[in-house]
mmCIF file of C-alpha atoms and ligand atoms in Angstrom:
data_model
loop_
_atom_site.group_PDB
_atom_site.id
_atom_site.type_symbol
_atom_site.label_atom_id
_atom_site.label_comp_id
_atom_site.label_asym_id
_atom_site.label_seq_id
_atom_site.Cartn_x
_atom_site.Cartn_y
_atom_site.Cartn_z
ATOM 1 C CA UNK Q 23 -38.200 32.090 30.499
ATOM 2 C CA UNK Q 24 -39.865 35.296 30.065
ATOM 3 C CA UNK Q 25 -42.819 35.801 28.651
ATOM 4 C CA UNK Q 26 -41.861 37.340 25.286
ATOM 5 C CA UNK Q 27 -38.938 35.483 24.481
ATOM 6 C CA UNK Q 28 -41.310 32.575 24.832
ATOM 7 C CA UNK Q 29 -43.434 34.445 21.859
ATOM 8 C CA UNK Q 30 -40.128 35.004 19.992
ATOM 9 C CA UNK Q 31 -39.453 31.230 19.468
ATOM 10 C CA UNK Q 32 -42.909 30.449 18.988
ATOM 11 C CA UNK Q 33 -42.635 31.702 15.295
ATOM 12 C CA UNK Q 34 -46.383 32.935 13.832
ATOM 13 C CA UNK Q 35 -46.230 33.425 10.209
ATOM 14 C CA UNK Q 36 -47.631 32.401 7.336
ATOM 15 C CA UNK Q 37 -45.214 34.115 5.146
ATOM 16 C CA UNK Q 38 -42.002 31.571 6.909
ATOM 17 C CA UNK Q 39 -43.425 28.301 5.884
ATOM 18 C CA UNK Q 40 -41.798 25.478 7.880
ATOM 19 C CA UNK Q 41 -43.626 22.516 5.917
ATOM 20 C CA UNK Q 42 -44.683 21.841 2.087
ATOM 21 C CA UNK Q 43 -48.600 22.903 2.508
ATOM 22 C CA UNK Q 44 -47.473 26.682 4.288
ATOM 23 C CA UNK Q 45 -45.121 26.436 1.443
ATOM 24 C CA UNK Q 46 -47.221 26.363 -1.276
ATOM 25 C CA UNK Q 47 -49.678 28.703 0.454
ATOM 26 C CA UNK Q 48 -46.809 30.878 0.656
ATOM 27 C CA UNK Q 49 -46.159 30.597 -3.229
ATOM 28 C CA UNK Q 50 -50.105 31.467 -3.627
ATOM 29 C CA UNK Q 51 -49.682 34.639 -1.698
ATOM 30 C CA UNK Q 52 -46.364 36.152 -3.267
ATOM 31 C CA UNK Q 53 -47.992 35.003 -6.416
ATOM 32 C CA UNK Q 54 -51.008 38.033 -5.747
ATOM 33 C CA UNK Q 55 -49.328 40.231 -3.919
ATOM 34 C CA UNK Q 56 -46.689 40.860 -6.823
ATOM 35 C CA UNK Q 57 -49.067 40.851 -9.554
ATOM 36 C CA UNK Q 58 -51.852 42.910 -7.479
ATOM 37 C CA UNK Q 59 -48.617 45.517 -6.671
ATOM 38 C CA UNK Q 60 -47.501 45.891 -10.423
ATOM 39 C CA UNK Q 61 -51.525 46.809 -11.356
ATOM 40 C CA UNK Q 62 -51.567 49.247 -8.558
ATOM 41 C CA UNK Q 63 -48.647 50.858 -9.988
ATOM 42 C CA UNK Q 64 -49.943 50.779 -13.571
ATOM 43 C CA UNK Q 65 -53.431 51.816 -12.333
ATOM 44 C CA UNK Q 66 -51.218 54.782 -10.443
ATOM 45 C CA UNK Q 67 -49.116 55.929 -13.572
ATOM 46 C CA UNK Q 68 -51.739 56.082 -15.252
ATOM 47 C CA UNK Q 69 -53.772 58.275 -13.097
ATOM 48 C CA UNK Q 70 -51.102 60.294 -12.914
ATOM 49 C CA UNK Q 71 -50.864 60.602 -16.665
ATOM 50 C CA UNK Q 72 -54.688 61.491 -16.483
ATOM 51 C CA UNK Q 73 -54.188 64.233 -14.337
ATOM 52 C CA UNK Q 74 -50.883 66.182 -16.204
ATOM 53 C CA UNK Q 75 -52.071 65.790 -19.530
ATOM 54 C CA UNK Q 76 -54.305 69.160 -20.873
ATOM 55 C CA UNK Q 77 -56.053 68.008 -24.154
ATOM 56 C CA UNK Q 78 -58.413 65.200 -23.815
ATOM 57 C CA UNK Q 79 -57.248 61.889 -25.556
ATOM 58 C CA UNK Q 80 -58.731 60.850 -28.347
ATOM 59 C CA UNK Q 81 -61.951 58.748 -28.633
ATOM 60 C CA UNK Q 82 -60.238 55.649 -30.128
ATOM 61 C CA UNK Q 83 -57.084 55.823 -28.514
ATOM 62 C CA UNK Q 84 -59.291 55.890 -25.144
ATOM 63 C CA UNK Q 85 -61.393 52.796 -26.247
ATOM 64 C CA UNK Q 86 -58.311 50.552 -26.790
ATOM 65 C CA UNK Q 87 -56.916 51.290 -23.480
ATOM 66 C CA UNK Q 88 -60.060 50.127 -21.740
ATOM 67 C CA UNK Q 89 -60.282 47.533 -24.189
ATOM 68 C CA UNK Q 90 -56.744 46.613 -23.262
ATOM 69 C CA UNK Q 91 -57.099 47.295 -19.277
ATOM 70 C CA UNK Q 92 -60.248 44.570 -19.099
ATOM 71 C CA UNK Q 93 -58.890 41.814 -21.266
ATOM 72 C CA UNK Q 94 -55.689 42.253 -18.599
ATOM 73 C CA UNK Q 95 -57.867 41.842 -15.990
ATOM 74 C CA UNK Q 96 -59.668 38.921 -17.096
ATOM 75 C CA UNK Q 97 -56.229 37.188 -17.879
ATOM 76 C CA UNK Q 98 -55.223 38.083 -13.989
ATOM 77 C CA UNK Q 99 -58.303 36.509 -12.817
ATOM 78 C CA UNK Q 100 -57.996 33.370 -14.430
ATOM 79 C CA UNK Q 101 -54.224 33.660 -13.663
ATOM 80 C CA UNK Q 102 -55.316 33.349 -9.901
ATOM 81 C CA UNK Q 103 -57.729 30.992 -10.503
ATOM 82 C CA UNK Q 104 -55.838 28.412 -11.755
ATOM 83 C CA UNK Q 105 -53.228 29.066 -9.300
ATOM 84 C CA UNK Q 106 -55.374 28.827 -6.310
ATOM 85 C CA UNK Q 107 -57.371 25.268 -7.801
ATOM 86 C CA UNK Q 108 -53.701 23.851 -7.941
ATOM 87 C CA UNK Q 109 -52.706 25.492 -4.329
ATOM 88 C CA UNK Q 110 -56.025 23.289 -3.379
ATOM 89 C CA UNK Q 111 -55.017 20.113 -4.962
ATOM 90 C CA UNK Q 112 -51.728 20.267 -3.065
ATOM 91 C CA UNK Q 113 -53.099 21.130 -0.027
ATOM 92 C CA UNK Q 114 -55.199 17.905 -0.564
ATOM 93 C CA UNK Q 115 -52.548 15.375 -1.948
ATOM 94 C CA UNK Q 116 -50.757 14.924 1.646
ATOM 95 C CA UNK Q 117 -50.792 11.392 2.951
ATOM 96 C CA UNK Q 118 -49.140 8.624 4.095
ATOM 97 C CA UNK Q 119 -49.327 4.963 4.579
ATOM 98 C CA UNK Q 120 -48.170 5.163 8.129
ATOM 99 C CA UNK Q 121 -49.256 8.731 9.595
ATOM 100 C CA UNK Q 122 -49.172 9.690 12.928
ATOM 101 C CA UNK Q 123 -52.925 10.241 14.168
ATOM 102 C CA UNK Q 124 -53.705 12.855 16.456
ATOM 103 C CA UNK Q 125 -57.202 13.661 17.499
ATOM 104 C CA UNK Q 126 -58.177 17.740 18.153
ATOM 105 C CA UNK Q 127 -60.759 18.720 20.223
ATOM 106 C CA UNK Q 128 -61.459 22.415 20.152
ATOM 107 C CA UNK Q 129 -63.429 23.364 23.299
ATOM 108 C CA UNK Q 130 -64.350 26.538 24.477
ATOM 109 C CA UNK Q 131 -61.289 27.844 24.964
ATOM 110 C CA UNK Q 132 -58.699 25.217 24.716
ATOM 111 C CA UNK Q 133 -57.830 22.069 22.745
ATOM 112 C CA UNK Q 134 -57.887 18.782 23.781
ATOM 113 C CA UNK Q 135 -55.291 17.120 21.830
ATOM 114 C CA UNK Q 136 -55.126 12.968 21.681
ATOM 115 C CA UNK Q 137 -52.692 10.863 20.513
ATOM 116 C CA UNK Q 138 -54.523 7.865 18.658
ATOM 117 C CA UNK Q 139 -53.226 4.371 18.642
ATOM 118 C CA UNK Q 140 -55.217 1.115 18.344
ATOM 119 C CA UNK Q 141 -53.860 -0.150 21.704
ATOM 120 C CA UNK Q 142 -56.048 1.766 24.165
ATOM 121 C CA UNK Q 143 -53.419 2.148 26.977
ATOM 122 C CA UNK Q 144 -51.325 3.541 24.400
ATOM 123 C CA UNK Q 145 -53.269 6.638 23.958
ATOM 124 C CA UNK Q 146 -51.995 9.655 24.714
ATOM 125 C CA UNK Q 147 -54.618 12.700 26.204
ATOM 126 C CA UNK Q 148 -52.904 16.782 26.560
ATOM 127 C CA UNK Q 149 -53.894 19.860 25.803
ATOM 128 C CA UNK Q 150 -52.683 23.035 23.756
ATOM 129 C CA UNK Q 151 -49.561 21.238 22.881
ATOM 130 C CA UNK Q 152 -48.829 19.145 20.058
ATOM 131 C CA UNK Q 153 -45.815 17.348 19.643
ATOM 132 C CA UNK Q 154 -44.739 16.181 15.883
ATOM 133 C CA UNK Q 155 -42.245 14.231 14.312
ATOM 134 C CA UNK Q 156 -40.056 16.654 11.440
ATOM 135 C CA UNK Q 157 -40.362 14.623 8.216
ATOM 136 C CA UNK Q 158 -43.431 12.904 8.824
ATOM 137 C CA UNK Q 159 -46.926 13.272 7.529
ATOM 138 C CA UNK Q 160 -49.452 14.207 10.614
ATOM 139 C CA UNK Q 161 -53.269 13.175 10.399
ATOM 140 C CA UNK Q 162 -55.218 15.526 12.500
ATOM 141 C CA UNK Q 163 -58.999 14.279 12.894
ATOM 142 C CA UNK Q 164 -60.671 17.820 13.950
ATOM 143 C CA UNK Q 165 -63.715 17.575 16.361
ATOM 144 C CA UNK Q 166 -65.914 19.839 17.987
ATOM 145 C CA UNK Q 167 -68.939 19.536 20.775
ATOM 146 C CA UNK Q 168 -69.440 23.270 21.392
ATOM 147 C CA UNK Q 169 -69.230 25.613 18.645
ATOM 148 C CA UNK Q 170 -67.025 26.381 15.234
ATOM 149 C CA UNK Q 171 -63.558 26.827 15.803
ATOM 150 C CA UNK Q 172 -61.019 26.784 13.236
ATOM 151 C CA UNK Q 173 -57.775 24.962 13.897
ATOM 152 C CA UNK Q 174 -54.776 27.515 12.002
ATOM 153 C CA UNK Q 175 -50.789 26.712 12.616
ATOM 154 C CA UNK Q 176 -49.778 29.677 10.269
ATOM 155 C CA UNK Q 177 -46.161 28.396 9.591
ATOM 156 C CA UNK Q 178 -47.798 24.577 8.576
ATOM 157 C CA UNK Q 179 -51.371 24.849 7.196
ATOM 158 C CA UNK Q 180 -54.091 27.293 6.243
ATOM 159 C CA UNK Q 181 -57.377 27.199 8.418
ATOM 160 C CA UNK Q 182 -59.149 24.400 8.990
ATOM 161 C CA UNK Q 183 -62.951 24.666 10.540
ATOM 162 C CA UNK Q 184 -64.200 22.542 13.056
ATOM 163 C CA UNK Q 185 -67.541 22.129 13.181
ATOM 164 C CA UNK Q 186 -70.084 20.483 15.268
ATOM 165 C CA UNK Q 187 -71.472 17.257 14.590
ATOM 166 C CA UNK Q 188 -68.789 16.910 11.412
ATOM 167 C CA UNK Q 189 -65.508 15.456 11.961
ATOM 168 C CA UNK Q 190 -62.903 16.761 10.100
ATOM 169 C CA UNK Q 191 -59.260 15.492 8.877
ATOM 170 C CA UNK Q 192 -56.480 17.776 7.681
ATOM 171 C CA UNK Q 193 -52.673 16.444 7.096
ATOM 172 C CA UNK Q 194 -49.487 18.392 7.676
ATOM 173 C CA UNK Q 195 -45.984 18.514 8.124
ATOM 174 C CA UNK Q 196 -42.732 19.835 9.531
ATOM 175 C CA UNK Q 197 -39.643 19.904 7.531
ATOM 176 C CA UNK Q 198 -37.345 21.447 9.972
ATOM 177 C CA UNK Q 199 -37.749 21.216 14.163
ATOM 178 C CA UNK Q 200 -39.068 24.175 15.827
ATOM 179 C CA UNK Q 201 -41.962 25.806 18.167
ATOM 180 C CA UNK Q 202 -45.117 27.041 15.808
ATOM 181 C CA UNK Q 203 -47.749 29.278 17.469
ATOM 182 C CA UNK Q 204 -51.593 28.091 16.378
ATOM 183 C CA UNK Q 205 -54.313 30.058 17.042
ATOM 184 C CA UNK Q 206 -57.979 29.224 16.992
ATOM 185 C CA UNK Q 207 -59.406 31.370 13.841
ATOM 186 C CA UNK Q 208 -62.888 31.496 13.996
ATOM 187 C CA UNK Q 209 -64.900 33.874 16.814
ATOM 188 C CA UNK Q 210 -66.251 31.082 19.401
ATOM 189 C CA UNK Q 211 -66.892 34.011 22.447
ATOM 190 C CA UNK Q 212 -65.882 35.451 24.543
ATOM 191 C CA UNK Q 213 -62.420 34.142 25.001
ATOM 192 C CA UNK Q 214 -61.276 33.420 21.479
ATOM 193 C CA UNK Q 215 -58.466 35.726 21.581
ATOM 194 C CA UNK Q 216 -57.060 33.125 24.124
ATOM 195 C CA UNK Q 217 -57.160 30.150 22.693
ATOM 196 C CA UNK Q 218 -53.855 29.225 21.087
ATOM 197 C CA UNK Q 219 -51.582 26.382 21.188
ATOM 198 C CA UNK Q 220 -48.398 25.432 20.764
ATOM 199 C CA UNK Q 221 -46.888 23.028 17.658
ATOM 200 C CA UNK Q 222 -43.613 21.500 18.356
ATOM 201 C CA UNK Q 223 -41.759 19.744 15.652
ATOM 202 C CA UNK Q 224 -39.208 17.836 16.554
ATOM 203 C CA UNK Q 225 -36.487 15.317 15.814
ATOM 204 C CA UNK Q 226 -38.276 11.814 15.441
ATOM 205 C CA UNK Q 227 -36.003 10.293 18.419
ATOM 206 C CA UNK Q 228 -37.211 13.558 20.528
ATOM 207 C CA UNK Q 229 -40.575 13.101 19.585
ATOM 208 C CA UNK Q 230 -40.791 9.324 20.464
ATOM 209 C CA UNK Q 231 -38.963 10.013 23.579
ATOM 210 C CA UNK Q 232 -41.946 12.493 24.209
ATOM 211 C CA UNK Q 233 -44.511 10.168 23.260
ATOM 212 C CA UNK Q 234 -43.393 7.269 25.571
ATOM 213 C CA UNK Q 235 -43.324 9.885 28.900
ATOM 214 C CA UNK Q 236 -46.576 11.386 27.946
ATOM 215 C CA UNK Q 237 -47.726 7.399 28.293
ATOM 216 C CA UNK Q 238 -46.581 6.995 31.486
ATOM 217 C CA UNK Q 239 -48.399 7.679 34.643
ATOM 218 C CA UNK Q 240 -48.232 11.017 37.070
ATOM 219 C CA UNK Q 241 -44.780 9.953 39.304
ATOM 220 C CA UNK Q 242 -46.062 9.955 42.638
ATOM 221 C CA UNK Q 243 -45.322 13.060 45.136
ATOM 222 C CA UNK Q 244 -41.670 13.174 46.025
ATOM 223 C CA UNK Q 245 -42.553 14.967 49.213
ATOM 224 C CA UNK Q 246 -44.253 15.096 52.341
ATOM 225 C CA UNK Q 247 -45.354 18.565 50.482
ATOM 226 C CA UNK Q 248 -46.458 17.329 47.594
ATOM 227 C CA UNK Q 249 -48.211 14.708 48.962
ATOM 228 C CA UNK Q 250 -50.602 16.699 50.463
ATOM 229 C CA UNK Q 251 -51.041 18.713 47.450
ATOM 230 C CA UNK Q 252 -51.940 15.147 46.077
ATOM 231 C CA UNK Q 253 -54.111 14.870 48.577
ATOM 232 C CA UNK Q 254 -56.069 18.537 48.477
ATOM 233 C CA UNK Q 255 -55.801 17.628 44.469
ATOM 234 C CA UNK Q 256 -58.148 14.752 44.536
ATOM 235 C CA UNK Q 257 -60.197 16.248 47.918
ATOM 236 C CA UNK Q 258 -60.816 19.585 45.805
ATOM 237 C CA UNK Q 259 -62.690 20.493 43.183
ATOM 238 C CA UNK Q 260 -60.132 19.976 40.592
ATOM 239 C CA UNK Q 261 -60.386 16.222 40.594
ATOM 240 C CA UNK Q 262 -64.258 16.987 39.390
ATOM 241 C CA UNK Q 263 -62.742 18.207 36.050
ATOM 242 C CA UNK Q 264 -59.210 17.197 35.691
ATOM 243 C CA UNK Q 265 -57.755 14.004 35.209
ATOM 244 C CA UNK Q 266 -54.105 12.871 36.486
ATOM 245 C CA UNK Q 267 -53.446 9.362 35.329
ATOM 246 C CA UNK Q 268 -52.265 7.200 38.248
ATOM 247 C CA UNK Q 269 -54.271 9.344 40.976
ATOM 248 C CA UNK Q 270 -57.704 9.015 41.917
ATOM 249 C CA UNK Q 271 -58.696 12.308 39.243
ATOM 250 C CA UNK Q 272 -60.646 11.396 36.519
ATOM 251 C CA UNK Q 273 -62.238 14.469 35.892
ATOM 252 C CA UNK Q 274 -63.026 15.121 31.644
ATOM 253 C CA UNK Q 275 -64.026 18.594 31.771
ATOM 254 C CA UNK Q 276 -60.898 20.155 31.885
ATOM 255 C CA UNK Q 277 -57.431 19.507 30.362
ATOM 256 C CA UNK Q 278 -55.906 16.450 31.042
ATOM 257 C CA UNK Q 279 -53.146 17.251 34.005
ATOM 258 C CA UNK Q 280 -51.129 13.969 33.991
ATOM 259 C CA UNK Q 281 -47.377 15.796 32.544
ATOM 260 C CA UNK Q 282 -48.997 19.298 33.225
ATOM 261 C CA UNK Q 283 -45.157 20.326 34.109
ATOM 262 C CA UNK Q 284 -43.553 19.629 30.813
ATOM 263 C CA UNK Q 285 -46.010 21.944 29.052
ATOM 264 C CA UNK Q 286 -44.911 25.093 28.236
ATOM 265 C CA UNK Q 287 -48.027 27.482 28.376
ATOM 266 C CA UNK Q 288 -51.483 28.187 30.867
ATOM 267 C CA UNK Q 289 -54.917 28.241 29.769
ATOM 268 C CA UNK Q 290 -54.121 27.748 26.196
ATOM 269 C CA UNK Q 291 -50.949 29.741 25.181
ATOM 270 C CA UNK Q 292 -52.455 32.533 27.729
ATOM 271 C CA UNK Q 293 -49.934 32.396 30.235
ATOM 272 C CA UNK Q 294 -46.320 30.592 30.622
ATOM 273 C CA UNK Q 295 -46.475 27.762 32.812
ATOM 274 C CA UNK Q 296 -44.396 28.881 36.041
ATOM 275 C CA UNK Q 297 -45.643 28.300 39.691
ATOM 276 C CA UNK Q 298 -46.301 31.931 39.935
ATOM 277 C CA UNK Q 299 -48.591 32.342 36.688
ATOM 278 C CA UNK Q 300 -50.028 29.056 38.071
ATOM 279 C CA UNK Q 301 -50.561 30.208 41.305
ATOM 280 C CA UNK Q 302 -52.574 33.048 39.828
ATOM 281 C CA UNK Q 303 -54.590 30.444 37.654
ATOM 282 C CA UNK Q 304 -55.664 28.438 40.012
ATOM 283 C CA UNK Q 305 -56.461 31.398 42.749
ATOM 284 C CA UNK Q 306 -58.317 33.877 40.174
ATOM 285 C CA UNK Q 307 -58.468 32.485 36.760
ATOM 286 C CA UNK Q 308 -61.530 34.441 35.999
ATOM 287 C CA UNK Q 309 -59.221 37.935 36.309
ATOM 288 C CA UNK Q 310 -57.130 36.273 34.374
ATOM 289 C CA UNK Q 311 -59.072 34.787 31.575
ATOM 290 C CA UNK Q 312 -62.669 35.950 32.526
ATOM 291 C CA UNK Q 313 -65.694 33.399 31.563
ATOM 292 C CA UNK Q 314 -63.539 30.438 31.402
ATOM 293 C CA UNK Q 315 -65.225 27.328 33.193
ATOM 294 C CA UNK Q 316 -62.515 27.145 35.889
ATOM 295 C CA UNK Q 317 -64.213 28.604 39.028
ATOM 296 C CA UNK Q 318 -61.850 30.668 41.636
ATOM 297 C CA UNK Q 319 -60.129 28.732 44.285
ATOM 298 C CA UNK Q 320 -59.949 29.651 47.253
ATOM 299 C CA UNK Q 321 -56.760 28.157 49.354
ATOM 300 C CA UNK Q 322 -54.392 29.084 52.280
ATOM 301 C CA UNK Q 323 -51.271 29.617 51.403
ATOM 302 C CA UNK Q 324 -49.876 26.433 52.758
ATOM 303 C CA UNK Q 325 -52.683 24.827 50.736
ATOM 304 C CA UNK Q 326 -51.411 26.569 47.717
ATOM 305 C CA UNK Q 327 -47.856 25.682 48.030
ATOM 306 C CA UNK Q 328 -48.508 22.031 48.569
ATOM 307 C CA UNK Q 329 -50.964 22.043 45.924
ATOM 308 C CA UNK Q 330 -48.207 23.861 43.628
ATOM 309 C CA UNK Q 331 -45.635 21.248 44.880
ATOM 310 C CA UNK Q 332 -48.143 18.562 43.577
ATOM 311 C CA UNK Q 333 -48.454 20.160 40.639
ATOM 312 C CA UNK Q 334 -44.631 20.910 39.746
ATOM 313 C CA UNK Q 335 -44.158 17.563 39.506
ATOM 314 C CA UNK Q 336 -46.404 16.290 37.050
ATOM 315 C CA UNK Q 337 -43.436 16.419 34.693
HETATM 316 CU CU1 CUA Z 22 -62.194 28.690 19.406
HETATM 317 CU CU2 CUA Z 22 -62.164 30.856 18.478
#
């Protein structure tokens, strides 16, 4: 899959709302931009008007139209203001009994995403992907260590801040399946720009099916290959930061690596995930996403391939 088709399924709008909050952000923003475009057009007639007539109007005729143009105004004002207080309070009134409860960690620059359940073992740790049930109210508790980032899924939600030291909660929802581009909203350095994620809403049989792989542990190496990928894996440096459940990495700096293969994007929507865009990751990631905390690697390329193999089939 090529790079741009991958951005033409990942939809990124907040003018095609695919749940009830977008929706009624989406009603909020027609709402202005029809009223604000019929005053620009008044406020251009009239200039116009001002322009081709030759006597000057009179001095009461004048003083009722700017009578008249600032008791409009006032009415537009309070017009919005009403409508965005009751955009608010819908925003708000999302919840449910039984939720599903994800934790998101922004970090400079990815997001750790965790899947909470009162059963420890249960839990479910990824990154830059998050996987929802369509239909079903999502509870996202919002944390930060770092700096303020601000959580934004266009097509679902408006922007959410996270900021340090205060956890946050937002609810939203999918009504119909599909693959929504988020994109952190708020400037936390120098790589910012990069540091999107993926939502993907899906059927609630696909999502559970999801759910209970994502729980499993890394398959072991299939290959004589990929075994000594494993085995460079946990020798390396990666196992410092990087965690594969079922292996000896327990690294926490990093994004969790455990079903790195069934994600779809690198280094936090920055690249697609194929062995050659990984390949470049792991050798250079600084050309390719300068000032991240992933230092260069340097491998053979027999290293490399195993270590790819390894890596392919974290599914
Ligand atoms: Cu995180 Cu901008």
């Amino acid at each position: 899959m090529s790079w741009t088709c991958l951005l033409a399924f990942a939809g990124h709008s907040a003018l095609d709302p695919a749940g009830p909050q977008a929706a009624r952000i989406g009603d909020l923003w027609w709402l202005m931009f029809w009223v604000c475009s019929a005053v620009f057009l008044l406020v251009m007639a009239a200039l116009a008007a001002g322009l081709v007539r030759e006597e000057e109007p009179a001095r009461r005729r004048m003083n009722r139209v700017v009578t008249g143009a600032v008791i409009a105004t006032a009415l537009i004002l309070f017009v919005f203001l009403f409508a965005s207080t009751g955009t608010g309070r819908a925003l708000a009134s999302l919840s449910s009994a039984d939720p599903v409860s994800v934790e998101v960690t922004g970090h400079q620059w990815w997001w750790e995403v965790q899947y909470l359940d009162p059963v420890l073992a249960q839990r479910v740790t990824t990154a830059n992907e998050i996987h929802i049930p369509v239909g079903r109210p999502i509870r996202i508790r919002t944390v930060s260590h770092d700096v303020i980032h601000s959580f934004w899924v266009p097509n679902l939600h408006g922007k959410h801040d996270l900021i340090p030291g205060y956890d946050g909660e937002l609810w939203l929802q999918a009504d119909r399946p599909g693959v929504y581009r988020g994109q952190c909203a708020e400037f936390c350095g120098h790589q910012h720009a990069h540091m999107a994620f993926l939502v993907v809403a899906e059927s609630p049989a696909r999502f559970a099916g999801w759910l209970a792989a994502q729980r499993q542990s890394a398959s072991p190496p299939a290959t004589p290959l990929a075994q000594r990928g494993h085995d460079l894996f946990v020798q390396l440096q990666c196992a410092l930061c990087h965690t594969v459940q079922g292996t000896d990495a327990n690294g926490r700096i990093g994004p969790d690596l455990t079903h790195l293969a069934s994600r779809r994007t690198l280094a936090a929507g920055t690249l697609p995930n194929t062995p050659g865009h990984l390949a470049g990751w792991i050798v250079d990631s600084q050309t390719l996403k300068p000032s991240n905390p992933m230092p260069a690697t340097s491998l053979g390329s027999n290293d490399l391939e195993a270590l790819l193999a390894f890596l392919d089939g974290l599914k």
